[in-house]
Coordinates of C-alpha atoms in Angstrom, one line a residue:
X1 CA 3.2 -14.5 49.7
X2 CA -0.1 -14.2 47.8
X3 CA 0.3 -13.8 44.1
X4 CA -1.9 -14.5 41.1
X5 CA 0.0 -17.7 40.4
X6 CA 0.3 -19.0 44.0
X7 CA -1.8 -22.1 43.4
X8 CA 0.1 -23.0 40.2
X9 CA 3.4 -22.3 42.0
X10 CA 2.4 -24.7 44.7
X11 CA 1.5 -27.4 42.1
X12 CA 4.8 -26.9 40.3
X13 CA 7.0 -27.0 43.4
X14 CA 5.2 -29.9 45.0
X15 CA 5.7 -31.9 41.8
X16 CA 9.4 -30.9 41.3
X17 CA 8.5 -28.9 38.2
X18 CA 11.1 -26.1 38.2
X19 CA 11.5 -23.2 35.9
X20 CA 14.9 -24.6 34.9
X21 CA 13.3 -27.6 33.2
X22 CA 9.7 -26.4 32.7
X23 CA 9.5 -22.7 32.1
X24 CA 6.6 -20.5 31.1
X25 CA 3.8 -22.3 33.0
X26 CA 3.3 -20.1 36.0
X27 CA 2.8 -16.3 35.4
X28 CA 5.7 -15.8 37.8
X29 CA 9.4 -16.4 37.2
X30 CA 10.1 -16.7 40.9
X31 CA 8.3 -19.7 42.2
X32 CA 10.1 -20.1 45.6
X33 CA 11.5 -16.7 46.7
X34 CA 12.4 -18.0 50.1
X35 CA 14.9 -20.5 48.7
X36 CA 16.2 -18.0 46.1
X37 CA 16.8 -15.4 48.9
X38 CA 18.8 -18.0 50.9
X39 CA 21.0 -18.7 47.9
X40 CA 21.4 -15.0 47.2
X41 CA 22.3 -14.2 50.8
X42 CA 24.9 -17.0 50.9
X43 CA 26.7 -15.4 48.0
X44 CA 25.9 -11.7 48.7
X45 CA 29.5 -10.8 49.2
X46 CA 30.2 -11.9 45.6
X47 CA 27.2 -10.4 43.9
X48 CA 28.1 -6.7 44.4
X49 CA 31.7 -7.1 43.0
X50 CA 30.2 -9.1 40.1
X51 CA 27.8 -6.3 39.3
X52 CA 30.8 -3.9 39.2
X53 CA 32.8 -6.2 36.9
X54 CA 29.7 -6.6 34.6
X55 CA 29.4 -2.8 34.4
X56 CA 33.0 -2.6 33.3
X57 CA 32.6 -5.4 30.8
X58 CA 34.9 -7.8 32.7
X59 CA 34.5 -11.5 33.0
X60 CA 32.6 -12.6 36.1
X61 CA 33.9 -15.1 38.6
X62 CA 32.1 -18.5 38.7
X63 CA 29.4 -18.7 41.3
X64 CA 28.3 -21.8 43.0
X65 CA 24.6 -21.1 43.2
X66 CA 23.7 -18.0 41.3
X67 CA 24.0 -16.7 37.7
X68 CA 24.3 -13.0 37.4
X69 CA 23.5 -12.2 33.8
X70 CA 26.0 -9.4 33.0
X71 CA 24.3 -8.1 29.9
X72 CA 20.9 -7.8 31.6
X73 CA 21.6 -4.4 33.1
X74 CA 19.1 -1.6 32.8
X75 CA 18.4 1.6 34.6
X76 CA 15.4 3.0 36.5
X77 CA 16.3 6.6 37.2
X78 CA 19.4 6.3 39.4
X79 CA 19.0 2.5 40.0
X80 CA 20.8 -0.1 37.9
X81 CA 19.3 -3.5 38.0
X82 CA 20.5 -7.0 36.9
X83 CA 18.8 -10.3 36.5
X84 CA 20.0 -13.1 38.7
X85 CA 19.0 -16.8 38.4
X86 CA 19.3 -19.8 40.6
X87 CA 21.4 -22.5 39.0
X88 CA 19.4 -25.1 41.0
X89 CA 15.8 -24.1 40.1
X90 CA 15.9 -21.5 37.4
X91 CA 14.0 -19.0 39.6
X92 CA 14.9 -15.4 38.7
X93 CA 14.9 -12.1 40.4
X94 CA 16.2 -8.6 39.9
X95 CA 19.0 -7.2 42.1
X96 CA 20.0 -3.6 42.6
X97 CA 22.3 -1.6 45.0
X98 CA 19.8 1.3 45.0
X99 CA 16.9 1.9 47.3
X100 CA 15.4 4.4 44.8
X101 CA 13.1 1.8 43.1
X102 CA 9.3 1.4 42.8
X103 CA 7.3 -0.3 45.5
X104 CA 7.8 -3.8 44.2
X105 CA 5.9 -6.6 46.0
X106 CA 8.0 -8.7 48.3
X107 CA 11.3 -6.9 47.7
X108 CA 13.9 -8.0 50.3
X109 CA 17.4 -6.9 51.4
X110 CA 20.0 -9.6 50.8
X111 CA 22.7 -7.5 52.3
X112 CA 23.1 -4.0 53.6
X113 CA 23.9 -2.8 50.0
X114 CA 21.7 -5.1 47.9
X115 CA 18.0 -5.6 47.3
X116 CA 16.3 -8.5 45.6
X117 CA 13.0 -8.2 43.7
X118 CA 11.0 -11.3 43.0
X119 CA 9.8 -11.6 39.4
X120 CA 6.1 -11.9 40.1
X121 CA 3.4 -11.1 37.6
X122 CA 2.3 -8.0 39.5
X123 CA 5.9 -6.8 39.7
X124 CA 6.3 -7.3 36.0
X125 CA 3.4 -4.8 35.5
X126 CA 5.1 -2.3 37.9
X127 CA 8.4 -2.8 36.1
X128 CA 6.9 -2.1 32.7
X129 CA 5.3 1.1 33.9
X130 CA 8.5 2.3 35.6
X131 CA 10.6 1.5 32.5
X132 CA 8.3 3.0 29.9
X133 CA 7.4 6.0 31.9
X134 CA 11.1 6.8 32.2
X135 CA 12.1 5.7 28.6
X136 CA 9.2 5.3 26.1
X137 CA 11.7 4.0 23.5
X138 CA 12.9 1.1 25.7
X139 CA 12.8 -2.3 24.0
X140 CA 12.8 -4.5 27.1
X141 CA 9.1 -5.2 26.6
X142 CA 7.1 -6.1 23.4
X143 CA 5.6 -2.9 22.1
X144 CA 3.3 -1.8 19.2
X145 CA 6.2 0.0 17.4
X146 CA 5.2 1.6 14.0
X147 CA 7.8 -0.6 12.3
X148 CA 5.8 -3.6 13.3
X149 CA 2.4 -2.2 12.4
X150 CA 3.0 -2.5 8.7
X151 CA 5.5 -5.3 8.2
X152 CA 6.6 -8.3 10.2
X153 CA 7.4 -12.0 10.3
X154 CA 5.5 -13.8 13.1
X155 CA 7.6 -16.5 14.8
X156 CA 5.3 -19.2 16.3
X157 CA 6.1 -20.7 19.7
X158 CA 3.7 -23.6 19.8
X159 CA 6.4 -26.0 20.8
X160 CA 8.8 -24.8 23.6
X161 CA 10.6 -21.5 24.5
X162 CA 13.9 -22.7 23.1
X163 CA 13.7 -20.8 19.9
X164 CA 13.9 -17.3 21.5
X165 CA 17.7 -16.9 21.5
X166 CA 17.8 -17.7 17.8
X167 CA 15.0 -15.1 17.1
X168 CA 16.8 -12.5 19.1
X169 CA 20.1 -13.2 17.3
X170 CA 18.4 -12.8 13.9
X171 CA 16.8 -9.5 14.8
X172 CA 20.1 -8.2 16.0
X173 CA 22.0 -9.6 13.0
X174 CA 19.6 -8.1 10.4
X175 CA 18.6 -5.1 12.5
X176 CA 15.1 -6.2 11.9
X177 CA 12.1 -5.9 14.2
X178 CA 10.0 -9.1 14.4
X179 CA 6.9 -10.4 16.0
X180 CA 9.2 -12.6 18.0
X181 CA 6.5 -14.7 19.7
X182 CA 3.0 -15.8 18.6
X183 CA 0.7 -18.4 20.0
X184 CA -2.9 -19.4 19.4
X185 CA -4.8 -18.9 22.6
X186 CA -6.4 -21.0 24.1
X187 CA -5.7 -23.7 21.6
X188 CA -1.9 -23.8 22.2
X189 CA -1.4 -21.8 25.4
X190 CA -3.3 -22.2 28.7
X191 CA -5.4 -19.1 29.0
X192 CA -5.6 -19.3 32.8
X193 CA -3.5 -21.6 35.0
X194 CA -6.2 -21.7 37.6
X195 CA -8.6 -23.0 35.0
X196 CA -6.1 -25.7 34.3
X197 CA -5.8 -26.7 37.9
X198 CA -9.6 -26.7 38.2
X199 CA -10.0 -28.9 35.2
X200 CA -11.9 -26.2 33.3
X201 CA -9.9 -26.6 30.1
X202 CA -12.0 -27.7 27.2
X203 CA -11.2 -30.1 24.4
X204 CA -10.2 -28.8 21.0
X205 CA -11.1 -31.0 18.0
X206 CA -8.2 -32.1 15.8
X207 CA -10.0 -33.8 12.9
X208 CA -6.8 -35.1 11.3
X209 CA -6.2 -37.4 14.3
X210 CA -9.9 -38.3 14.7
X211 CA -10.1 -36.9 18.2
X212 CA -9.7 -34.0 20.5
X213 CA -6.8 -32.6 22.6
X214 CA -7.2 -30.3 25.6
X215 CA -6.7 -26.5 25.3
X216 CA -3.2 -25.3 25.9
X217 CA -1.9 -28.5 24.4
X218 CA 1.7 -27.2 24.5
X219 CA 1.7 -26.8 28.3
X220 CA 2.8 -23.2 28.6
X221 CA 0.4 -20.4 29.8
X222 CA 0.0 -17.1 28.0
X223 CA 1.1 -15.2 31.1
X224 CA 4.1 -17.5 31.6
X225 CA 5.1 -17.1 28.0
X226 CA 4.8 -13.3 28.2
X227 CA 6.9 -13.1 31.3
X228 CA 9.5 -15.7 30.2
X229 CA 10.0 -14.1 26.8
X230 CA 10.7 -10.7 28.3
X231 CA 13.1 -12.0 30.9
X232 CA 14.9 -14.3 28.5
X233 CA 15.6 -11.4 26.1
X234 CA 16.6 -9.2 29.0
X235 CA 19.1 -11.8 30.3
X236 CA 20.7 -12.0 26.9
X237 CA 21.0 -8.2 26.7
X238 CA 18.9 -7.9 23.6
X239 CA 17.4 -4.6 24.8
X240 CA 20.8 -2.9 24.3
X241 CA 20.3 -3.2 20.5
X242 CA 17.2 -0.9 20.7
X243 CA 15.3 -3.1 18.3
X244 CA 11.5 -3.4 19.0
X245 CA 9.9 -6.8 19.1
X246 CA 6.3 -8.0 19.4
X247 CA 4.3 -10.7 21.2
X248 CA 1.1 -11.8 19.3
X249 CA -1.8 -13.3 21.2
X250 CA -2.9 -15.1 18.1
X251 CA -6.3 -16.4 17.0
X252 CA -8.2 -15.0 20.0
X253 CA -11.6 -16.7 19.4
X254 CA -14.6 -14.4 19.2
X255 CA -18.0 -15.6 20.4
X256 CA -19.4 -19.1 20.8
X257 CA -18.3 -20.8 24.0
X258 CA -15.5 -18.3 24.5
X259 CA -18.0 -15.6 25.7
X260 CA -17.8 -17.3 29.1
X261 CA -14.0 -17.0 29.4
X262 CA -13.6 -13.6 27.7
X263 CA -12.4 -11.8 30.8
X264 CA -9.8 -14.5 31.4
X265 CA -8.5 -14.3 27.8
X266 CA -8.2 -10.6 28.1
X267 CA -6.4 -10.7 31.4
X268 CA -4.0 -13.4 30.3
X269 CA -3.0 -11.5 27.2
X270 CA -2.2 -8.3 29.0
X271 CA 1.4 -8.1 27.8
X272 CA 0.7 -9.0 24.2
X273 CA 1.6 -6.1 21.9
X274 CA -0.5 -7.6 19.1
X275 CA -4.0 -9.2 19.2
X276 CA -5.5 -11.3 16.5
X277 CA -9.3 -11.5 16.6
X278 CA -10.5 -14.8 15.1
X279 CA -14.2 -14.5 14.1
X280 CA -14.5 -18.2 13.4
X281 CA -16.3 -19.4 16.6
X282 CA -19.1 -16.9 16.3
X283 CA -19.5 -17.1 12.6
X284 CA -19.8 -20.9 12.9
X285 CA -23.1 -20.3 14.7
X286 CA -24.5 -18.4 11.7
X287 CA -24.9 -18.7 7.9
X288 CA -25.4 -16.4 5.0
X289 CA -29.1 -16.0 4.4
X290 CA -30.5 -16.3 0.9
X291 CA -34.2 -16.2 1.6
X292 CA -35.4 -12.6 1.2
X293 CA -37.9 -12.7 4.0
X294 CA -35.5 -14.3 6.5
X295 CA -32.8 -12.0 5.4
X296 CA -34.9 -8.9 6.0
X297 CA -35.9 -10.1 9.5
X298 CA -32.4 -10.9 10.5
X299 CA -31.1 -7.6 9.1
X300 CA -33.7 -5.6 11.1
X301 CA -32.8 -7.6 14.2
X302 CA -29.1 -7.3 14.2
X303 CA -27.9 -4.4 11.9
X304 CA -28.1 -0.7 12.7
X305 CA -29.3 0.9 9.4
X306 CA -26.8 3.8 9.9
X307 CA -23.9 1.3 10.0
X308 CA -25.1 -0.4 6.9
X309 CA -25.4 2.9 5.1
X310 CA -21.9 3.8 6.1
X311 CA -20.6 0.5 4.7
X312 CA -22.4 1.1 1.4
X313 CA -21.1 4.7 1.1
X314 CA -17.5 3.6 2.0
X315 CA -17.5 0.9 -0.7
X316 CA -19.1 3.1 -3.3
X317 CA -16.7 6.0 -2.4
X318 CA -13.8 3.7 -2.9
X319 CA -15.0 2.8 -6.4
X320 CA -16.2 -0.7 -5.3
X321 CA -19.7 -1.0 -6.7
X322 CA -21.0 -4.2 -5.1
X323 CA -24.7 -5.2 -5.3
X324 CA -26.7 -3.9 -2.4
X325 CA -28.2 -7.3 -1.8
X326 CA -24.7 -8.9 -1.5
X327 CA -23.6 -6.2 1.0
X328 CA -26.8 -6.8 3.0
X329 CA -26.2 -10.5 3.1
X330 CA -22.6 -10.2 4.2
X331 CA -23.2 -7.5 6.8
X332 CA -26.1 -9.4 8.3
X333 CA -23.9 -12.5 8.4
X334 CA -20.9 -10.8 9.9
X335 CA -22.6 -8.4 12.3
X336 CA -23.0 -10.7 15.4
X337 CA -19.3 -11.6 15.2
X338 CA -18.2 -8.0 14.6
X339 CA -20.2 -6.7 17.5
X340 CA -18.5 -9.2 19.8
X341 CA -15.1 -8.4 18.3
X342 CA -15.8 -4.7 19.1
X343 CA -16.7 -5.6 22.7
X344 CA -13.5 -7.7 23.0
X345 CA -11.4 -4.8 21.6
X346 CA -12.9 -2.4 24.1
X347 CA -11.9 -4.8 26.9
X348 CA -8.3 -5.1 25.6
X349 CA -8.1 -1.3 25.5
X350 CA -9.7 -0.9 28.9
X351 CA -7.4 -3.3 30.8
X352 CA -4.3 -1.7 29.3
X353 CA -5.6 1.7 30.3
X354 CA -6.2 0.4 33.8
X355 CA -2.9 -1.5 34.3
X356 CA -0.3 0.5 32.3
X357 CA 0.6 4.1 32.8
X358 CA 2.3 5.0 29.6
X359 CA 0.8 5.5 26.2
X360 CA 3.5 3.3 24.7
X361 CA 2.6 0.5 27.1
X362 CA -1.1 0.7 26.3
X363 CA -0.9 0.6 22.5
X364 CA -1.4 -2.7 20.7
X365 CA -1.5 -3.9 17.1
X366 CA -4.8 -5.3 15.8
X367 CA -5.4 -8.0 13.3
X368 CA -8.7 -9.4 12.0
X369 CA -8.5 -13.1 11.1
X370 CA -11.0 -14.4 8.5
X371 CA -8.7 -17.1 7.2
X372 CA -10.3 -20.0 9.0
X373 CA -13.8 -19.4 7.6
X374 CA -15.1 -22.1 5.2
X375 CA -13.6 -21.7 1.7
X376 CA -11.3 -19.1 0.3
X377 CA -12.0 -15.4 1.0
X378 CA -13.3 -13.5 -2.0
X379 CA -12.1 -9.9 -2.8
X380 CA -15.7 -8.7 -2.3
X381 CA -16.0 -10.3 1.1
X382 CA -12.6 -8.9 2.1
X383 CA -13.8 -5.4 1.1
X384 CA -17.1 -5.7 3.0
X385 CA -15.3 -6.8 6.1
X386 CA -12.9 -3.9 6.0
X387 CA -15.7 -1.4 5.4
X388 CA -17.7 -2.8 8.3
X389 CA -14.9 -2.6 10.7
X390 CA -14.4 1.0 9.8
X391 CA -18.1 1.7 10.3
X392 CA -17.9 0.1 13.7
X393 CA -14.9 2.3 14.6
X394 CA -12.2 -0.3 14.9
X395 CA -9.1 0.3 12.8
X396 CA -7.1 -2.8 12.0
X397 CA -3.4 -2.9 11.1
X398 CA -3.5 -6.4 9.5
X399 CA -6.4 -8.4 8.0
X400 CA -5.8 -12.1 7.2
X401 CA -8.0 -13.6 4.4
X402 CA -8.0 -17.2 3.4
X403 CA -5.9 -17.5 0.2
X404 CA -6.1 -21.2 0.0
X405 CA -2.7 -21.7 1.6
X406 CA -2.1 -25.2 3.0
X407 CA 0.2 -25.7 6.0
X408 CA 3.8 -26.4 5.0
X409 CA 3.0 -26.7 1.3
X410 CA 4.1 -24.2 -1.4
X411 CA 1.4 -22.4 -3.4
X412 CA 1.8 -24.3 -6.7
X413 CA 0.5 -21.7 -9.2
X414 CA 2.6 -18.6 -8.8
X415 CA 0.8 -16.8 -11.6
X416 CA -2.6 -17.2 -9.8
X417 CA -1.0 -16.2 -6.5
X418 CA 0.4 -13.0 -8.0
X419 CA -2.9 -12.0 -9.6
X420 CA -4.8 -12.8 -6.4
X421 CA -2.5 -10.7 -4.3
X422 CA -2.7 -7.8 -6.8
X423 CA -6.5 -7.7 -6.3
X424 CA -6.3 -8.0 -2.5
X425 CA -3.5 -5.5 -2.1
X426 CA -5.5 -2.9 -4.0
X427 CA -8.3 -3.3 -1.5
X428 CA -5.9 -3.3 1.4
X429 CA -4.4 0.0 0.3
X430 CA -7.8 1.6 0.1
X431 CA -8.5 0.7 3.7
X432 CA -4.9 1.4 4.9
X433 CA -4.3 -2.2 6.2
X434 CA -1.5 -4.7 5.7
X435 CA -2.3 -8.3 4.8
X436 CA -1.7 -11.2 7.2
X437 CA -0.7 -14.6 5.8
X438 CA -1.5 -17.4 8.1
X439 CA -0.3 -21.0 7.5
X440 CA 2.8 -19.2 6.2
X441 CA 5.4 -21.9 6.9
X442 CA 6.8 -24.1 4.1
X443 CA 6.1 -21.9 1.1
X444 CA 8.6 -21.5 -1.8
X445 CA 11.1 -18.7 -2.1
X446 CA 9.1 -17.5 -5.2
X447 CA 5.8 -17.5 -3.1
X448 CA 7.5 -15.3 -0.5
X449 CA 9.0 -13.0 -3.2
X450 CA 5.5 -12.5 -4.6
X451 CA 4.1 -11.7 -1.2
X452 CA 6.8 -9.1 -0.6
X453 CA 6.5 -7.4 -3.9
X454 CA 2.8 -7.5 -4.5
X455 CA 2.0 -6.1 -1.0
X456 CA 4.6 -3.5 -1.3
X457 CA 6.2 -4.9 1.9
X458 CA 2.9 -4.4 3.9
X459 CA 2.4 -7.9 5.2
X460 CA 2.9 -10.3 8.1
X461 CA 3.7 -13.9 7.5
X462 CA 2.9 -16.3 10.4
X463 CA 5.2 -19.3 10.7
X464 CA 5.0 -21.9 13.4
X465 CA 5.3 -25.6 12.4
X466 CA 8.8 -25.0 10.9
X467 CA 10.4 -24.5 14.3
X468 CA 9.2 -27.8 15.7
X469 CA 10.6 -29.4 12.6
X470 CA 14.0 -27.7 13.2
X471 CA 14.1 -29.3 16.7
X472 CA 13.6 -32.7 15.2
X473 CA 16.3 -32.0 12.7
X474 CA 18.7 -30.8 15.4
X475 CA 18.1 -33.9 17.6
X476 CA 18.5 -36.2 14.7
X477 CA 21.9 -34.7 13.8
X478 CA 23.3 -34.4 17.4
X479 CA 26.1 -36.7 18.5
X480 CA 24.8 -36.7 22.1
X481 CA 23.2 -40.1 23.1
X482 CA 20.4 -38.5 25.1
X483 CA 19.5 -36.2 22.2
X484 CA 19.4 -39.2 19.8
X485 CA 17.3 -41.2 22.2
X486 CA 14.8 -38.4 22.5
X487 CA 14.7 -38.1 18.7
X488 CA 14.1 -41.8 18.2
X489 CA 11.2 -41.9 20.8
X490 CA 9.7 -38.8 19.1
X491 CA 9.9 -40.5 15.7
X492 CA 8.4 -43.8 17.1
X493 CA 5.5 -41.8 18.6
X494 CA 4.6 -40.3 15.2
X495 CA 4.7 -43.8 13.7
X496 CA 2.3 -45.1 16.4
X497 CA -0.1 -42.2 15.6
X498 CA 0.2 -42.9 11.9
X499 CA -0.7 -46.5 12.2
X500 CA -3.6 -45.7 14.6
X501 CA -4.9 -43.1 12.2
X502 CA -4.5 -45.2 9.0
X503 CA -6.9 -47.8 10.5
X504 CA -9.2 -45.4 12.4
X505 CA -12.9 -45.6 12.2
X506 CA -12.9 -41.9 11.7
X507 CA -12.8 -41.3 7.9
X508 CA -10.9 -38.0 8.2
X509 CA -8.2 -39.4 10.4
X510 CA -7.9 -42.4 8.1
X511 CA -7.6 -40.4 5.0
X512 CA -5.1 -37.9 6.4
X513 CA -2.8 -40.6 7.8
X514 CA -2.8 -42.6 4.6
X515 CA -2.0 -39.4 2.6
X516 CA 0.9 -38.7 4.9
X517 CA 2.2 -42.2 4.5
X518 CA 1.8 -42.1 0.7
X519 CA 3.6 -38.8 0.5
X520 CA 6.4 -40.1 2.6
X521 CA 6.8 -43.2 0.5
X522 CA 6.7 -41.2 -2.7
X523 CA 9.4 -38.9 -1.5
X524 CA 11.5 -42.0 -0.6
X525 CA 10.8 -43.7 -4.0
X526 CA 9.0 -46.6 -2.3
X527 CA 5.8 -48.2 -3.4
X528 CA 2.9 -48.0 -0.9
X529 CA 1.3 -51.2 -2.4
X530 CA 0.1 -53.5 0.4
X531 CA 1.1 -51.1 3.2
X532 CA -2.5 -50.6 4.2
X533 CA -3.4 -54.3 4.2
X534 CA -3.2 -54.4 8.0
X535 CA -1.7 -52.4 10.9
X536 CA 1.2 -54.9 11.1
X537 CA 2.0 -54.5 7.4
X538 CA 2.0 -50.7 7.7
X539 CA 4.2 -50.8 10.8
X540 CA 6.7 -53.0 9.0
X541 CA 6.7 -50.7 6.1
X542 CA 7.3 -47.7 8.3
X543 CA 10.0 -49.5 10.3
X544 CA 11.9 -50.1 7.0
X545 CA 12.5 -46.3 6.7
X546 CA 15.5 -44.5 8.0
X547 CA 14.1 -42.1 10.6
X548 CA 14.0 -38.6 9.2
X549 CA 12.3 -35.3 10.2
X550 CA 11.5 -34.8 6.5
X551 CA 9.0 -37.6 6.5
X552 CA 5.5 -36.1 6.1
X553 CA 3.9 -38.2 8.8
X554 CA 6.5 -37.1 11.4
X555 CA 6.1 -33.5 10.3
X556 CA 2.3 -33.5 10.7
X557 CA 2.1 -35.3 14.0
X558 CA 5.2 -34.2 15.8
X559 CA 3.8 -31.2 17.8
X560 CA 1.6 -33.6 19.8
X561 CA 4.6 -35.3 21.4
X562 CA 5.7 -32.4 23.7
X563 CA 2.9 -32.9 26.3
X564 CA 2.1 -36.5 25.6
X565 CA 2.3 -38.1 29.1
X566 CA 4.9 -40.9 29.1
X567 CA 5.2 -40.5 25.3
X568 CA 1.8 -42.2 24.9
X569 CA -0.5 -41.5 21.9
X570 CA -3.5 -42.0 24.3
X571 CA -2.5 -39.1 26.6
X572 CA -2.1 -36.1 24.4
X573 CA -2.0 -32.6 25.9
X574 CA -1.8 -34.0 29.4
X575 CA -1.4 -31.2 32.0
X576 CA -0.6 -33.6 34.8
X577 CA 2.9 -34.3 36.3
X578 CA 3.4 -37.0 33.6
X579 CA 2.7 -34.5 30.8
X580 CA 5.1 -31.9 32.2
X581 CA 7.8 -34.6 32.9
X582 CA 7.6 -35.3 29.1
X583 CA 8.0 -31.7 28.3
X584 CA 11.0 -31.3 30.6
X585 CA 13.0 -33.7 28.3
X586 CA 13.4 -31.0 25.7
X587 CA 14.9 -28.6 28.2
X588 CA 17.6 -31.2 29.0
X589 CA 19.0 -31.4 25.5
X590 CA 22.7 -30.8 25.0
X591 CA 24.4 -27.5 24.0
X592 CA 25.2 -29.2 20.7
X593 CA 21.5 -29.7 20.0
X594 CA 20.7 -26.2 21.1
X595 CA 23.2 -24.7 18.7
X596 CA 22.0 -26.9 15.9
X597 CA 18.4 -25.8 16.7
X598 CA 19.3 -22.1 16.9
X599 CA 21.1 -22.3 13.6
X600 CA 18.1 -24.0 11.9
X601 CA 15.6 -21.5 13.3
X602 CA 17.8 -18.5 12.4
X603 CA 18.6 -19.9 8.9
X604 CA 14.9 -20.2 8.2
X605 CA 14.0 -16.7 9.4
X606 CA 16.9 -15.2 7.4
X607 CA 15.5 -17.1 4.3
X608 CA 12.1 -15.5 4.9
X609 CA 13.5 -12.0 5.4
X610 CA 15.6 -12.3 2.2
X611 CA 12.8 -13.8 0.1
X612 CA 10.3 -11.2 1.1
X613 CA 12.7 -8.4 0.6
X614 CA 12.6 -6.9 4.1
X615 CA 16.3 -7.4 4.7
X616 CA 19.2 -6.2 2.6
X617 CA 21.4 -8.6 0.6
X618 CA 24.4 -7.4 2.5
X619 CA 22.9 -8.0 6.0
X620 CA 21.7 -11.4 4.9
X621 CA 25.1 -12.5 3.6
X622 CA 26.8 -11.2 6.7
X623 CA 24.3 -12.9 9.0
X624 CA 24.7 -16.3 7.2
X625 CA 28.5 -16.1 7.4
X626 CA 28.5 -15.3 11.1
X627 CA 25.9 -18.0 11.9
X628 CA 28.0 -20.6 10.1
X629 CA 31.1 -19.6 12.1
X630 CA 29.6 -20.3 15.6
X631 CA 31.0 -23.5 17.1
X632 CA 29.6 -23.1 20.6
X633 CA 26.1 -22.3 21.7
X634 CA 27.4 -19.8 24.2
X635 CA 29.1 -17.9 21.4
X636 CA 25.8 -17.3 19.7
X637 CA 24.2 -16.2 23.0
X638 CA 27.1 -13.8 23.7
X639 CA 26.7 -12.2 20.3
X640 CA 23.1 -11.1 20.9
X641 CA 24.1 -8.2 23.1

């Protein structure tokens, strides 16, 4: 059958890459419907009784080939549907005993009383329309709920999909909507799997390793992640809690080389309920003009005088008396990027109007990212940006300045941070936006308390690297031999990258690696004297350490391991069979490691919610107690519904 992902499905199946051990690559969650149908038909006599038992809350009999997820039930008018999954492949489908269903592509009878619907990308679109047309408050799909438009925690998924159960559990335990999935696209996710197969993925520079890594360096596609996140939460019955959740297509690059793939970026991010526009690529092509003659020429060429006048009036009306020359410089500098941002925004709105039928399904949250521009963002620049977006007719929910945050490092001077946030929050209130905090992982409890209090709870904090760290921590503590072996190879990989970086000809890579080593040794109370005399001396010094996920060099380099073909530091972000074979190792970890990982992820999110003040003390205490009491991974999964 012809689907959007047919080429990628063929690639995956021909290479033995199944959803069971390599999810979220294809846009589809049914790669081989013929084989799945055969398995369903062989057990058709058991599926209907199992559905009846599930509806009654009874335990289901063990099946040889098929998992019927009992908590996945949902209704479409008179039809009740369940998710079924092949134990062999991980392929999923929907089953129902009703013929009163939308015209899904490829639906087949598996018995006289049961119909199976393949989980294809186009069927996911039809399913969203049918669900939200009938029930606009459904939480099966990520939506732009008002509770997520002002306040949220963004949970990054740049590593694997294994964090989702923990995120779902925390949302349920705290009764707290979250942006449950966020990824930078195309840096972390493949923006189009056909571009991957055609070798059209570009290289993304990573200065701290002195080289580049292909786009989508975590292996998943944005379509695959969208589909897999929805079905994972559906299988676990999270939708029965009626808690909205979000999916953020993060750091959508505006301008530069991304003009050529703009349509593909928009198509890939169709199910994202939250879009972050990153101005950096286009602004990198321009500079602030100080020469009066050149400034006037550029202003006349690129700025509509009516727009400029509207910006000046808005700033003045808000009591922000900025020099006219400064405003002109900033508007002239920003306008090319802002015009392209507006074009991209129109495309996102248009494709949703075309593909989705309900207003709920079409809405999306907007964020403007200016945090990756050179230097820290000034309050005046922040104000001009906001006035300009208003003048251009684009209303943002979040705007992310650069506060000088460093990844995974607390903001040292809390007094400075508090005063800074007071000034920015005053501007944000004038323009009715919340503040986005990028590089949000690894800050102190006091940092998070200041963010929560000074913004009045109107913020989003993006976190990502922490959840890769928690996987290393889980594997290092597991008693399972295969988990321990994976951990040791992961740690050795980062040591190899560290040694290569410390003696690199690239000065940035060399400086970063040596800083990571020095910080690690300092934390261990070990002198770094002589460690950089030669690669062999450094390797000996690193070998003397007891492997730990708390070592700075492991923390900084770890995310590059997941798609490193054969675990090699020379084959990073490898989208071949070897790269995906490496990724599959994480989906083979033990249930002990999965529980340790889920507990670590959940504990950190609870800490964030408590520190920022968005969860009550009572709910936090209860969640912590319950989390500590789980002894089996399946107990945590069962508690989600």
